[in-house]
């Protein structure tokens, strides 16, 4: 068998040409040399326009998912470089995604050494590729990992959900049981390696083993007429299947969920299948913002409530709750609702919810409301004048007669009886609030 044939065999692809990668720059409407800030700005505009909660068009959700996928790739410098160079965030090209996308190429130096020397370098951490089908000697093979992606809503990520994902992993051919031979036919022991699947050669005085070039390390061969028609003698095919995925409560955007044993089976030899890694994309919420396990919410507060205090209804991920606001609350103040955030992964603990208080001022006042505000402003000026007068009177108190002192005391008693300046202000705002409610 020629080297080209061996190479073609090891570079097995069950599908035809690669699927053309989406034009992520075109999806976001930016140039290839766009900065991160320009990419982020374009993403936010498009996400707001095509968010399924705001856009009820039939294709809005699919459009939103493509926008999210484009942003996930272009906002990550590493993925963006890979996309610019290879046309995909996965440089292996993908026939099912991730590391299990293809069978040609190498992941790292350990894989190169493993390809060159077979199992001789498997102890370095690479995945050994030893003798193949029907050969019990040698080294154990391990299948490649694959990746898939799933999109969930904000609340599904917070509370947890059950969904599914469609994958196309490499599996053993059922008609031939992974042997590559048609029913009734048998594979013949390789005459070159005599069934060992390895060929020995010398390098620098050492004997090094590598996969047999005749049987590609399988230890056996099969004639063209005896090949399985379903897999063309490869013993492996791609199978499309849908697997369930459980999204844990508290899952965040970009997290990966590992499903053991659902990746590709080894291309050669017997051994365990690789794993499936499901990357979770979480759609943003129109109500909340999230940072880790904490939730943030912008609360618009009437200015009368900010001044006088009171109770307001606030949405949380568990439903509405009543929150007390203290009198004298200032714009920009922050309140914390303990344990009202998102559950932490692998823990029963929860984050907090933070309320950013934005005091809302009225833009249209009635005549009575305007008069009350003006009285409040005049009352503040009068109070300042009164304080100046009191200070002046105090400085000359030793020169005053007893009669004058008595009159001053009487005046103070009348002011206390009236409730004082701040009491009057509070009454004015309470009256203003009642009038506003009406």
mmCIF file of C-alpha atoms in Angstrom, residues 114-122 128-132 135-141 189-201 207-220 268:
data_model
loop_
_atom_site.group_PDB
_atom_site.id
_atom_site.type_symbol
_atom_site.label_atom_id
_atom_site.label_comp_id
_atom_site.label_asym_id
_atom_site.label_seq_id
_atom_site.Cartn_x
_atom_site.Cartn_y
_atom_site.Cartn_z
ATOM 1 C CA UNK A 114 2.798 9.194 19.275
ATOM 2 C CA UNK A 115 2.148 9.145 15.533
ATOM 3 C CA UNK A 116 5.836 8.689 14.817
ATOM 4 C CA UNK A 117 6.623 6.068 17.430
ATOM 5 C CA UNK A 118 3.311 4.456 18.282
ATOM 6 C CA UNK A 119 2.858 3.602 21.961
ATOM 7 C CA UNK A 120 6.504 4.220 22.800
ATOM 8 C CA UNK A 121 5.694 7.776 23.895
ATOM 9 C CA UNK A 122 2.232 7.216 25.321
ATOM 10 C CA UNK A 128 -1.712 6.095 22.693
ATOM 11 C CA UNK A 129 -2.430 4.702 19.279
ATOM 12 C CA UNK A 130 -1.425 1.076 19.469
ATOM 13 C CA UNK A 131 -2.198 -2.102 17.570
ATOM 14 C CA UNK A 132 -5.585 -2.196 15.970
ATOM 15 C CA UNK A 135 -4.967 -7.389 18.222
ATOM 16 C CA UNK A 136 -4.832 -7.887 21.987
ATOM 17 C CA UNK A 137 -1.212 -6.864 22.398
ATOM 18 C CA UNK A 138 0.254 -3.388 22.489
ATOM 19 C CA UNK A 139 -1.315 -0.220 23.827
ATOM 20 C CA UNK A 140 -4.826 0.943 24.581
ATOM 21 C CA UNK A 141 -6.364 3.546 22.284
ATOM 22 C CA UNK A 189 -3.143 -11.271 9.556
ATOM 23 C CA UNK A 190 -0.824 -8.592 8.225
ATOM 24 C CA UNK A 191 2.188 -10.215 6.577
ATOM 25 C CA UNK A 192 4.444 -7.231 7.204
ATOM 26 C CA UNK A 193 4.102 -6.986 10.986
ATOM 27 C CA UNK A 194 2.764 -10.542 11.485
ATOM 28 C CA UNK A 195 -0.199 -9.248 13.454
ATOM 29 C CA UNK A 196 1.677 -7.077 15.938
ATOM 30 C CA UNK A 197 0.559 -3.826 14.341
ATOM 31 C CA UNK A 198 4.044 -2.431 14.891
ATOM 32 C CA UNK A 199 7.125 -1.991 12.790
ATOM 33 C CA UNK A 200 10.559 -1.587 14.364
ATOM 34 C CA UNK A 201 13.322 0.728 13.194
ATOM 35 C CA UNK A 207 14.934 0.330 18.585
ATOM 36 C CA UNK A 208 11.708 2.305 18.246
ATOM 37 C CA UNK A 209 8.256 0.948 17.418
ATOM 38 C CA UNK A 210 5.818 2.686 15.086
ATOM 39 C CA UNK A 211 2.482 1.667 13.533
ATOM 40 C CA UNK A 212 2.898 -0.767 10.705
ATOM 41 C CA UNK A 213 2.679 1.148 7.381
ATOM 42 C CA UNK A 214 0.948 -1.778 5.669
ATOM 43 C CA UNK A 215 -2.000 -2.222 8.032
ATOM 44 C CA UNK A 216 -1.865 1.239 9.701
ATOM 45 C CA UNK A 217 -1.196 -0.429 13.045
ATOM 46 C CA UNK A 218 -4.277 -2.661 12.920
ATOM 47 C CA UNK A 219 -2.381 -5.951 12.750
ATOM 48 C CA UNK A 220 -4.641 -7.255 10.008
ATOM 49 C CA UNK A 268 -7.957 2.281 15.489
#
